[in-house]
Coordinates of C-alpha atoms and ligand atoms in Angstrom, one line a residue:
M1 CA 147.6 87.4 55.0
I2 CA 150.2 89.3 56.9
S3 CA 152.4 91.6 55.0
F4 CA 155.7 92.9 56.0
K5 CA 157.9 95.0 53.9
G6 CA 156.6 93.6 50.7
A7 CA 156.5 89.9 51.8
H8 CA 153.2 88.2 52.3
F9 CA 152.6 85.4 54.6
P10 CA 149.4 83.5 55.3
K11 CA 148.4 84.1 58.9
D12 CA 148.3 80.4 59.8
V13 CA 151.8 79.9 58.7
I14 CA 153.1 82.6 60.9
L15 CA 151.2 81.3 63.8
Y16 CA 152.7 77.9 63.1
A17 CA 156.1 79.3 63.0
V18 CA 155.7 81.3 66.1
F19 CA 154.0 78.6 68.0
F20 CA 156.6 76.2 67.1
Y21 CA 159.3 78.6 68.1
V22 CA 157.7 79.3 71.4
R23 CA 157.2 75.6 72.1
Y24 CA 160.6 74.5 71.3
G25 CA 162.7 77.4 72.3
V26 CA 166.1 77.2 70.6
S27 CA 165.2 75.0 67.8
Y28 CA 166.6 73.6 64.6
C29 CA 163.2 72.1 63.8
D30 CA 162.3 71.5 60.3
L31 CA 159.3 73.7 59.6
E32 CA 159.1 72.5 56.1
E33 CA 158.1 69.1 57.3
I34 CA 155.3 70.6 59.5
M35 CA 154.1 72.7 56.6
E36 CA 154.0 69.6 54.4
E37 CA 152.2 67.6 57.0
R38 CA 149.6 70.3 57.5
G39 CA 149.2 70.8 53.7
I40 CA 150.3 74.4 53.8
K41 CA 151.9 75.9 50.7
V42 CA 154.4 78.6 51.4
D43 CA 157.9 79.8 50.8
H44 CA 159.3 77.1 53.1
A45 CA 162.8 78.2 52.8
T46 CA 162.1 81.6 54.2
L47 CA 160.1 80.3 57.1
N48 CA 162.6 77.7 57.9
R49 CA 165.3 80.3 58.1
W50 CA 163.4 82.5 60.6
V51 CA 163.5 79.9 63.2
V52 CA 166.5 78.0 62.3
D53 CA 168.8 81.0 62.0
Y54 CA 167.4 83.2 64.7
F55 CA 168.2 81.5 68.0
P56 CA 171.5 79.9 67.2
L57 CA 172.7 83.3 66.2
I58 CA 171.9 84.7 69.6
A59 CA 173.4 81.7 71.2
E60 CA 176.6 82.0 69.1
K61 CA 176.9 85.7 69.8
S62 CA 176.3 85.3 73.5
K63 CA 178.9 82.6 73.7
K64 CA 181.5 85.1 72.4
R65 CA 180.5 87.4 75.2
K66 CA 180.9 84.7 77.7
C67 CA 177.3 84.4 78.7
T68 CA 175.0 81.6 78.3
V69 CA 171.8 81.4 76.4
A70 CA 170.1 78.3 77.8
T71 CA 168.7 75.7 75.5
S72 CA 165.7 75.1 77.6
W73 CA 163.3 78.0 78.2
R74 CA 160.7 78.5 80.8
I75 CA 158.6 81.1 79.2
D76 CA 157.0 83.5 81.6
E77 CA 155.5 85.9 79.1
T78 CA 155.0 85.7 75.5
Y79 CA 154.3 89.3 74.8
V80 CA 154.2 92.5 76.9
K81 CA 153.9 95.9 75.5
V82 CA 156.0 98.4 77.4
K83 CA 155.6 102.1 77.2
G84 CA 158.1 103.8 74.8
Q85 CA 160.1 102.1 72.2
W86 CA 160.9 98.7 73.8
V87 CA 158.6 95.8 73.3
Y88 CA 159.1 92.5 75.0
L89 CA 159.2 89.7 72.7
Y90 CA 159.2 87.3 75.6
R91 CA 160.8 86.6 78.9
A92 CA 162.5 83.3 79.6
V93 CA 164.4 81.8 82.5
D94 CA 167.6 80.0 81.7
K95 CA 168.9 76.9 83.3
F96 CA 170.5 78.8 86.1
G97 CA 167.3 80.5 87.0
D98 CA 168.4 83.8 85.4
T99 CA 165.9 85.9 83.5
V100 CA 166.5 86.4 79.9
D101 CA 164.5 89.1 78.1
F102 CA 164.2 89.3 74.4
M103 CA 163.3 92.8 73.4
L104 CA 162.8 94.5 70.2
S105 CA 163.4 98.1 69.2
E106 CA 161.3 99.2 66.3
H107 CA 163.3 102.4 66.0
R108 CA 166.7 101.0 65.9
D109 CA 167.5 98.4 63.3
E110 CA 168.4 95.9 65.8
M111 CA 167.2 93.1 67.9
A112 CA 168.6 92.8 71.4
A113 CA 168.7 89.9 73.7
T114 CA 169.5 90.9 77.2
T115 CA 170.6 88.5 79.7
F116 CA 170.7 89.4 83.4
F117 CA 172.9 87.2 85.4
N118 CA 171.9 87.3 89.0
K119 CA 170.7 90.8 88.1
Q120 CA 174.3 92.1 88.2
S121 CA 176.0 91.8 84.9
M122 CA 174.3 92.3 81.6
A123 CA 175.2 91.2 78.1
M124 CA 173.7 92.6 75.0
V125 CA 173.5 90.9 71.7
F126 CA 172.8 92.8 68.6
L127 CA 171.6 91.1 65.6
T128 CA 171.5 92.1 62.0
K129 CA 168.8 94.0 60.2
S130 CA 167.5 90.9 58.5
S131 CA 167.1 89.2 61.9
W132 CA 165.2 92.2 63.1
I133 CA 162.7 91.9 60.2
K134 CA 162.2 88.2 61.2
A135 CA 161.7 89.3 64.8
V136 CA 159.2 91.9 63.9
L137 CA 157.2 89.3 62.0
I138 CA 157.4 86.9 64.8
M139 CA 156.4 89.6 67.3
R140 CA 153.4 90.6 65.2
A141 CA 152.4 87.0 64.9
L142 CA 152.8 86.6 68.7
R143 CA 150.3 89.3 69.1
I144 CA 147.8 87.3 67.1
C145 CA 149.0 84.1 68.8
D146 CA 148.3 85.7 72.2
R147 CA 144.8 86.4 71.3
T148 CA 144.4 83.0 69.8
I149 CA 145.7 81.3 72.9
S150 CA 143.2 83.2 75.1
R151 CA 140.5 81.8 72.9
L152 CA 141.8 78.3 72.9
S153 CA 138.9 76.6 71.3
A154 CA 139.3 78.9 68.2
L155 CA 142.2 77.1 66.7
P156 CA 142.7 73.7 68.4
S157 CA 144.4 72.2 65.4
L158 CA 147.0 74.9 65.5
L159 CA 148.0 73.8 68.9
M160 CA 148.4 70.2 67.8
I161 CA 151.6 70.8 65.9
P162 CA 153.5 67.6 65.7
M163 CA 157.2 67.6 66.5
A164 CA 159.3 68.0 63.4
N165 CA 162.2 65.8 62.4
N166 CA 164.5 66.2 65.4
S167 CA 167.6 64.6 63.9
N168 CA 169.3 67.8 64.5
R169 CA 167.4 68.9 67.6
R170 CA 169.1 70.0 70.7
E171 CA 168.4 68.4 74.0
T172 CA 167.5 70.5 76.9
S173 CA 170.5 71.3 79.1
S174 CA 168.5 72.5 82.0
E175 CA 168.3 69.9 84.6
I176 CA 167.2 69.6 88.2
D177 CA 169.5 67.7 90.5
L178 CA 167.0 65.7 92.4
P179 CA 166.6 64.9 95.2
G180 CA 168.7 67.9 96.4
A181 CA 170.7 68.0 99.6
N182 CA 167.9 69.5 101.7
S183 CA 165.3 67.0 100.5
L184 CA 167.7 64.2 101.3
N185 CA 168.3 65.5 104.8
Y186 CA 164.6 65.7 105.5
L187 CA 164.1 62.3 104.0
K188 CA 166.7 60.9 106.5
R189 CA 164.9 62.6 109.4
M190 CA 161.6 61.3 108.1
K191 CA 162.7 57.7 108.0
R192 CA 163.9 57.9 111.6
V193 CA 160.5 58.9 112.9
I194 CA 157.7 58.1 110.4
E195 CA 156.7 54.5 109.8
R196 CA 157.6 53.3 106.3
T197 CA 154.0 52.1 105.5
V198 CA 152.9 55.7 105.0
Y199 CA 155.5 56.5 102.4
C200 CA 155.6 55.5 98.7
G201 CA 157.5 58.5 97.3
L202 CA 158.0 59.2 93.6
Y203 CA 161.2 61.2 93.5
G204 CA 162.5 61.5 97.0
V205 CA 161.9 65.3 97.1
I206 CA 160.3 67.3 99.9
L207 CA 157.9 70.0 98.8
V208 CA 157.8 73.3 100.6
R209 CA 155.6 75.7 98.6
G210 CA 153.4 76.2 95.6
K211 CA 152.3 79.1 93.4
K212 CA 149.6 78.7 90.8
D213 CA 150.5 75.5 88.9
R214 CA 154.1 75.3 90.1
I215 CA 155.5 73.5 93.1
H216 CA 158.9 74.1 94.8
D217 CA 161.0 71.6 96.7
A218 CA 163.2 72.1 99.7
D219 CA 166.2 72.8 97.5
G220 CA 164.5 75.7 95.6
N221 CA 163.7 73.6 92.5
E222 CA 160.5 74.5 90.6
Y223 CA 158.3 71.9 88.9
I224 CA 155.1 72.2 86.9
D225 CA 152.7 70.3 89.0
C226 CA 151.1 67.5 87.1
L227 CA 150.1 65.5 90.2
S228 CA 148.2 68.1 92.2
G229 CA 149.0 66.3 95.5
A230 CA 147.3 63.1 94.2
G231 CA 144.5 64.9 92.4
V232 CA 143.7 67.1 95.3
N233 CA 144.8 70.7 94.5
V234 CA 142.3 71.4 91.7
L235 CA 142.8 75.2 92.0
G236 CA 146.6 75.1 92.3
Y237 CA 148.3 77.1 94.9
G238 CA 148.2 80.6 96.4
I239 CA 144.8 81.6 95.1
G240 CA 143.7 83.0 98.4
L241 CA 141.1 80.6 99.7
E242 CA 143.1 80.2 102.9
K243 CA 141.5 83.5 103.9
I244 CA 138.1 81.9 103.8
Y245 CA 139.4 79.1 106.0
A246 CA 141.0 81.6 108.4
E247 CA 137.9 83.8 108.7
Q248 CA 135.8 80.8 109.6
A249 CA 138.4 79.6 112.0
R250 CA 138.5 83.0 113.6
D251 CA 134.7 82.9 114.2
M252 CA 134.7 79.3 115.3
Q253 CA 137.3 76.7 114.4
H254 CA 135.3 73.7 115.6
S255 CA 131.7 73.0 116.7
C256 CA 131.8 69.2 116.8
F257 CA 128.9 68.8 114.3
P258 CA 127.3 65.7 115.8
Y259 CA 126.6 67.5 119.1
S260 CA 126.4 71.1 117.9
P261 CA 125.8 71.6 114.1
N262 CA 127.2 74.6 112.3
I263 CA 126.1 76.6 109.3
P264 CA 129.0 76.0 106.8
A265 CA 128.4 72.2 107.0
I266 CA 124.6 72.6 106.4
T267 CA 125.2 75.0 103.5
L268 CA 127.9 72.7 102.0
A269 CA 125.5 69.7 102.1
E270 CA 122.9 71.8 100.3
R271 CA 125.3 72.7 97.6
L272 CA 126.6 69.1 97.2
I273 CA 123.0 67.9 96.7
E274 CA 122.5 70.6 94.1
I275 CA 125.6 69.7 92.0
T276 CA 125.0 66.0 92.2
P277 CA 122.8 64.4 89.5
G278 CA 119.4 63.1 90.3
L279 CA 116.2 64.9 91.4
H280 CA 115.4 62.4 94.2
N281 CA 115.8 63.2 97.8
K282 CA 119.4 62.9 99.0
R283 CA 121.3 63.0 102.3
V284 CA 124.9 63.9 102.9
I285 CA 127.4 62.4 105.4
F286 CA 130.7 64.2 106.0
G287 CA 134.0 62.6 106.9
L288 CA 137.7 63.3 106.6
T289 CA 139.1 61.2 103.8
G290 CA 138.2 59.3 100.7
S291 CA 138.7 56.1 102.6
D292 CA 136.1 56.8 105.3
G293 CA 133.8 58.0 102.6
C294 CA 134.0 54.6 100.8
D295 CA 133.6 52.9 104.2
C296 CA 130.5 54.8 104.9
A297 CA 129.0 53.9 101.5
I298 CA 129.6 50.2 102.0
E299 CA 128.2 50.4 105.5
A300 CA 125.0 52.1 104.2
M301 CA 124.7 49.5 101.4
R302 CA 124.9 46.7 104.0
K303 CA 122.3 48.3 106.2
F304 CA 119.9 49.0 103.4
T305 CA 120.2 45.8 101.4
H306 CA 120.9 43.5 104.4
R307 CA 123.5 41.9 102.2
H308 CA 127.2 42.1 103.0
G309 CA 128.8 41.1 99.7
L310 CA 130.4 43.8 97.6
I311 CA 131.7 43.8 94.0
S312 CA 134.6 46.0 93.1
F313 CA 137.4 45.9 90.6
N314 CA 141.0 44.7 90.4
Y315 CA 143.4 47.7 90.7
S316 CA 140.7 50.0 92.0
Y317 CA 141.8 52.1 94.9
H318 CA 139.2 53.0 97.6
G319 CA 141.3 53.6 100.7
T320 CA 142.9 51.8 103.6
T321 CA 140.2 51.8 106.3
G322 CA 138.2 48.7 107.5
L323 CA 135.9 48.4 104.5
S324 CA 137.6 50.5 101.9
E325 CA 140.9 48.5 102.1
P326 CA 139.4 45.1 101.3
A327 CA 137.3 46.8 98.6
S328 CA 140.4 48.1 96.9
G329 CA 141.9 45.9 94.2
F330 CA 145.6 46.4 94.8
G331 CA 145.9 43.5 97.2
I332 CA 147.0 45.9 100.0
G333 CA 146.2 44.5 103.5
K334 CA 145.5 41.0 102.0
E335 CA 146.5 39.2 105.1
V336 CA 144.6 41.4 107.5
Y337 CA 141.4 41.0 105.5
E338 CA 141.8 37.3 104.6
E339 CA 138.7 36.2 106.4
E340 CA 136.5 38.9 104.7
A341 CA 137.8 38.1 101.2
A342 CA 134.7 36.0 100.3
L343 CA 132.6 39.2 100.8
F344 CA 134.8 41.4 98.6
L345 CA 134.6 40.1 95.1
K346 CA 136.7 41.5 92.4
H347 CA 136.6 41.7 88.6
D348 CA 138.8 43.2 86.0
Y349 CA 137.9 46.8 85.0
P350 CA 136.8 46.3 81.4
T351 CA 138.6 48.0 78.6
S352 CA 136.8 46.7 75.5
K353 CA 133.3 45.6 74.5
N354 CA 134.3 42.0 74.7
E355 CA 135.6 42.4 78.3
C356 CA 132.4 44.2 79.2
D357 CA 130.4 41.3 78.1
I358 CA 132.5 38.9 80.1
V359 CA 132.6 41.0 83.3
L360 CA 128.9 41.8 83.2
K361 CA 128.2 38.1 82.9
R362 CA 130.4 37.3 85.9
I363 CA 128.8 40.1 87.9
E364 CA 125.3 38.7 87.1
N365 CA 126.4 35.3 88.3
N366 CA 127.6 36.9 91.6
L367 CA 124.4 38.9 92.0
S368 CA 122.2 35.9 91.3
T369 CA 123.6 34.2 94.5
G370 CA 121.7 36.8 96.5
G371 CA 124.5 37.8 98.8
I372 CA 125.7 41.0 97.0
G373 CA 124.5 44.4 98.1
G374 CA 126.1 46.5 95.4
V375 CA 129.1 47.5 93.2
L376 CA 131.6 50.1 94.2
I377 CA 133.3 51.6 91.1
E378 CA 135.5 54.5 90.0
P379 CA 134.0 56.1 86.8
I380 CA 137.6 56.2 85.6
Q381 CA 140.0 54.0 87.4
G382 CA 142.6 56.4 88.7
D383 CA 145.5 54.7 90.5
G384 CA 144.8 51.6 88.4
G385 CA 146.3 53.6 85.5
I386 CA 143.5 56.0 84.2
I387 CA 141.3 53.4 82.7
I388 CA 138.2 54.5 81.0
P389 CA 135.2 52.2 80.7
P390 CA 134.6 51.4 77.1
A391 CA 131.8 53.3 75.3
P392 CA 129.0 52.7 74.8
G393 CA 127.3 51.6 77.8
F394 CA 129.2 49.6 80.3
F395 CA 127.8 51.7 83.1
A396 CA 124.3 51.7 81.6
R397 CA 124.3 47.9 81.4
L398 CA 125.8 47.6 84.9
S399 CA 123.2 49.9 86.3
E400 CA 120.4 47.8 84.7
L401 CA 121.8 44.7 86.1
L402 CA 122.0 46.1 89.6
K403 CA 118.4 47.3 89.4
K404 CA 117.3 43.9 88.4
Y405 CA 118.8 42.4 91.5
D406 CA 118.0 45.3 93.9
A407 CA 121.6 46.0 94.4
L408 CA 123.3 49.4 94.6
L409 CA 125.6 51.4 92.3
M410 CA 128.1 53.3 94.3
V411 CA 130.5 55.6 92.4
D412 CA 133.8 56.6 93.9
E413 CA 134.5 60.1 92.6
V414 CA 137.3 60.7 95.1
Q415 CA 139.8 61.3 92.3
T416 CA 137.6 61.9 89.3
G417 CA 135.3 64.5 90.9
M418 CA 135.2 68.3 91.4
G419 CA 135.5 69.2 87.8
R420 CA 138.6 67.3 86.9
T421 CA 137.1 65.5 83.9
G422 CA 135.1 68.5 82.6
N423 CA 132.0 67.8 84.6
W424 CA 131.4 68.0 88.3
W425 CA 131.5 64.2 88.3
A426 CA 132.9 61.8 85.8
V427 CA 129.8 59.5 86.2
E428 CA 127.8 62.3 84.4
Y429 CA 129.4 61.1 81.1
E430 CA 127.7 57.7 81.7
K431 CA 124.2 59.1 82.0
V432 CA 123.1 56.5 84.6
D433 CA 121.2 56.6 87.9
F434 CA 123.4 55.8 90.8
D435 CA 122.7 55.4 94.5
I436 CA 125.7 56.8 96.3
L437 CA 128.5 59.1 95.3
I438 CA 131.7 59.6 97.3
T439 CA 133.8 62.7 97.0
A440 CA 137.0 63.9 98.9
K441 CA 140.4 65.0 97.6
G442 CA 139.5 68.0 95.4
L443 CA 136.5 68.9 97.5
S444 CA 138.5 71.3 99.5
G445 CA 141.1 72.0 96.9
G446 CA 143.7 70.7 99.4
Y447 CA 142.9 73.3 102.1
A448 CA 141.4 70.8 104.5
P449 CA 140.8 67.1 104.9
I450 CA 137.2 66.5 104.1
S451 CA 135.0 63.9 102.4
A452 CA 131.3 63.7 101.7
V453 CA 129.0 60.8 100.8
I454 CA 125.9 61.9 98.9
G455 CA 123.2 59.2 98.7
R456 CA 119.6 58.5 98.2
E457 CA 117.6 59.4 101.3
E458 CA 116.1 56.0 101.9
I459 CA 119.6 54.3 101.7
M460 CA 121.4 56.8 103.9
D461 CA 118.5 56.7 106.4
S462 CA 119.1 53.0 107.0
L463 CA 122.1 54.0 109.1
D464 CA 121.2 54.3 112.7
P465 CA 122.1 57.4 114.8
V466 CA 125.8 57.5 115.6
E467 CA 126.8 54.9 113.1
Q468 CA 129.0 57.3 111.1
L469 CA 130.4 59.8 113.5
F470 CA 133.7 61.6 113.5
T471 CA 134.5 64.4 115.9
Y472 CA 136.0 66.4 113.0
A473 CA 133.4 65.7 110.3
G474 CA 131.5 68.8 109.3
H475 CA 134.4 70.9 110.6
P476 CA 133.3 74.5 109.9
P477 CA 136.5 76.0 108.3
S478 CA 136.8 72.9 106.1
C479 CA 133.2 73.1 105.0
A480 CA 133.6 76.9 104.4
V481 CA 136.6 76.4 102.2
A482 CA 134.9 73.5 100.3
L483 CA 132.0 75.9 99.6
A484 CA 134.5 78.5 98.3
V485 CA 136.1 75.8 96.0
I486 CA 132.8 74.9 94.5
Q487 CA 132.0 78.6 93.9
H488 CA 135.5 79.3 92.4
I489 CA 135.2 76.3 90.0
E490 CA 131.8 77.6 88.8
K491 CA 132.8 81.3 88.7
E492 CA 136.0 80.7 86.7
G493 CA 134.4 78.2 84.3
L494 CA 137.1 75.6 85.3
M495 CA 135.0 72.6 84.3
N496 CA 134.9 73.9 80.7
R497 CA 138.5 74.7 80.9
A498 CA 139.4 71.2 82.1
H499 CA 137.4 69.8 79.2
E500 CA 139.0 72.0 76.5
V501 CA 142.5 72.1 77.7
G502 CA 142.5 68.4 78.6
A503 CA 141.2 67.5 75.1
R504 CA 144.0 69.6 73.5
L505 CA 146.7 68.2 75.8
M506 CA 145.5 64.7 75.0
M507 CA 145.7 65.3 71.3
Q508 CA 149.2 66.7 71.6
L509 CA 150.3 63.7 73.6
K510 CA 148.7 61.4 71.1
E511 CA 150.8 63.0 68.4
I512 CA 153.9 62.2 70.5
Q513 CA 152.7 58.7 71.1
K514 CA 152.3 58.2 67.3
K515 CA 156.0 59.1 66.9
Y516 CA 157.3 57.1 69.8
S517 CA 154.9 54.2 69.8
N518 CA 157.7 51.9 70.9
I519 CA 157.8 53.9 74.2
I520 CA 154.3 55.2 74.7
K521 CA 151.7 52.5 74.2
D522 CA 148.6 54.5 74.8
V523 CA 147.3 57.9 75.7
R524 CA 143.9 58.1 77.3
G525 CA 141.8 60.2 79.7
R526 CA 139.1 62.7 80.1
G527 CA 139.5 66.4 80.8
L528 CA 142.6 66.9 83.0
M529 CA 142.9 63.3 84.0
I530 CA 145.2 61.8 81.5
G531 CA 147.3 58.7 81.4
M532 CA 150.2 57.8 79.2
E533 CA 150.9 54.1 79.3
I534 CA 154.6 53.3 78.9
D535 CA 155.9 50.1 77.5
I536 CA 157.7 48.4 80.3
S537 CA 158.1 45.0 78.6
K538 CA 161.8 45.4 78.3
D539 CA 162.4 47.0 81.7
K540 CA 159.9 47.3 84.5
N541 CA 161.3 50.6 85.5
T542 CA 160.8 52.3 82.2
C543 CA 157.8 54.4 83.4
K544 CA 159.5 55.4 86.6
L545 CA 162.5 56.4 84.4
Y546 CA 160.3 58.4 82.1
A547 CA 158.7 60.2 85.1
T548 CA 162.0 60.8 86.9
R549 CA 163.6 62.2 83.7
S550 CA 160.6 64.5 83.3
A551 CA 161.0 65.7 86.9
Q552 CA 164.6 66.5 86.2
K553 CA 163.3 68.7 83.4
G554 CA 160.9 70.4 85.7
V555 CA 157.6 68.5 85.2
Y556 CA 156.2 66.6 88.2
F557 CA 154.1 63.7 86.9
G558 CA 152.6 60.9 88.9
Y559 CA 153.1 57.3 87.9
F560 CA 150.5 54.7 88.8
G561 CA 148.9 51.6 87.2
R562 CA 149.0 48.0 88.0
D563 CA 152.8 47.8 87.3
R564 CA 153.4 51.5 87.9
N565 CA 153.5 51.7 84.1
V566 CA 151.2 54.7 83.5
I567 CA 152.3 58.4 83.7
C568 CA 149.4 60.1 85.3
I569 CA 148.8 63.7 84.4
E570 CA 146.4 65.5 86.8
P571 CA 147.5 69.1 87.0
P572 CA 145.5 71.9 88.7
L573 CA 142.6 72.9 86.5
I574 CA 144.2 76.4 86.2
I575 CA 147.3 75.1 84.5
S576 CA 148.7 77.9 82.3
E577 CA 149.3 77.8 78.6
D578 CA 153.0 78.1 79.1
S579 CA 153.0 75.2 81.5
L580 CA 151.0 73.1 79.1
L581 CA 153.5 73.8 76.4
Q582 CA 156.4 72.8 78.6
V583 CA 154.6 69.6 79.7
V584 CA 154.2 68.6 76.0
N585 CA 157.7 69.6 75.2
V586 CA 159.2 67.6 78.1
A587 CA 157.0 64.6 77.4
E588 CA 158.4 64.6 73.9
E589 CA 162.0 65.3 74.9
V590 CA 162.0 62.4 77.3
A591 CA 160.4 60.0 74.7
Y592 CA 163.1 61.1 72.2
E593 CA 165.9 60.6 74.7
M594 CA 164.5 57.2 75.6
E595 CA 164.3 56.2 71.9
K596 CA 167.9 57.3 71.4
G597 CA 169.1 55.5 74.5
R598 CA 170.2 58.9 75.9
I599 CA 168.7 58.8 79.4
P600 CA 171.6 59.6 81.7
L601 CA 172.9 56.9 84.0
H602 CA 172.4 59.1 87.0
T603 CA 168.6 59.2 86.2
Q604 CA 168.6 55.4 86.5
D605 CA 170.4 55.7 89.8
I606 CA 167.7 58.1 91.1
V607 CA 165.0 55.6 90.1
S608 CA 166.7 52.7 91.8
K609 CA 167.2 54.7 95.0
Y610 CA 164.0 56.9 95.3
A611 CA 161.2 55.8 92.9
M612 CA 158.6 53.8 94.7
G613 CA 154.9 54.6 93.9
L614 CA 151.7 52.9 95.1
V615 CA 152.8 49.3 95.5
A616 CA 150.7 46.8 93.6
N617 CA 150.5 43.1 94.4
Ligands
PLP701 C1 139.4 56.7 93.8 C2 139.9 56.9 95.2 N1 139.0 56.5 96.2 C3 139.4 56.6 97.5 C4 140.7 57.0 97.8 C5 141.1 57.1 99.3 O1 141.2 58.5 99.6 P1 142.0 59.0 100.9 O2 143.4 58.7 100.6 O3 141.7 60.4 101.0 O4 141.6 58.2 102.1 C6 141.6 57.4 96.8 C7 142.9 57.9 97.1 O5 143.8 57.9 96.3 C8 141.1 57.3 95.5 O6 141.9 57.7 94.5

């Protein structure tokens, strides 16, 4: 219980109130409904009034003083104790990018909201004594809330608060005008010189910098990064690992490993072997991209098994080099690889027990012909739309089958690896033996292009000298920075974090899905690799529209899937609590706007002009 001036409130209730208030900013939300849903008995009317009265009052007063209190907040701090009498309640940034500080004086009977416009003018809003009492209660609760948030696992259900009746809810007024003039200008230049095949842009914006979990475009707009440069930037931006790269580059930027090996590459291979399951002897081959890693695995499979046939999956993505492209299931490069098609067999990635049975039967039929050397598979199909193999046991049964026919299991962890799903590798959830693992993307946290193939010694040994050589493979600064990424993930406990935060985010998104099931068909994922499948049956652009509207509200999602129908959420593993709240908030706001038919026409215009995405056949 928390007591304040004779009133007693259960702690949970205050936390609910505050969390709700933090999450929705200016809000008319109906707390009563939440309380009812959560089975909490309390003086609902009082609680309701706190949140319902509090912000509109500020907004109202500030309007009179000709200043704006934005309706969409980017909360930087929830609570900061300042020496002396002032206490920050929180700091927010309004739609014009101005800082708004809500402060509280315990000594004067007033609450002040101070808005700095471009740091020049200042407007003060004084509230009544009763508002002050509410604010004190909220502040006190925030203090608890802060502690709770830092121990996230303590109160997961608290953080799953469903959105209340939003019949009288305000829509966010903060909106990014994208793509801005600068992005458009660069886009124009780009199109004059860079071949169209390398571009499948999502929003037409050009990015210039990042900080922690935020990215900024060429027009100064900030977004919460939920794409991480296609699952690469696992540690976010600006954490200082560039120093490691620079130090190594200062000592020796390149040794050409095949002729003159270097220490960082040897050390990195040792670490990769340590963090990859299996006590058998392993060998590592370095490359530059996920595509060459997959190529390498297929080549090793062919040499070891003396069979050239490969099974992979429809809508898998393994790359665009000689063997990885025909292995991919998006139909990319179909004409170029027409003649090889008979060697690259595809099946549907199963999503149910029934589909597992069917697919495994078909795979066995293929294997029994004797021409198949192995299966290349993503433990979670990423670009195919975050598809998770059904539990229990698709992988276990597949592995058994492959063993029976002396064929190899090769797992493509290019997108799923490096802690994203809560383990080093997503295949660890499947508890199977595999023969080869391919990693890239997050391996260097985005600091350097690098891939690695880790496989059983006897398989990798079947490659003859100089069969997998790249001048830049085993590049010392890239290997040094990859080592630092591994160390950082371990030291900061980021796998656990991905697991916990991801589970909570998924629960919150599932709550939204329940409310807007006509728009969001499914929410699925593992750790911080989450997909929201959007219903595109009425309009094939619905998912792009959802993503673009979210980007306008400052959240940069990816959209993938066989029909570009899945919102992909793969933020840096360090994504902050505030950002997570905003992601959920925006995800809900956009669903709400869609349901009410309130997506602005100009958003549709942006989609038709700039939204592409990985093109499926
Ligand atoms: C699962 C998977 N494998 C391989 C690749 C190819 O990697 P890269 O683009 O680095 O060549 C990707 C890229 O998206 C991927 O997601």
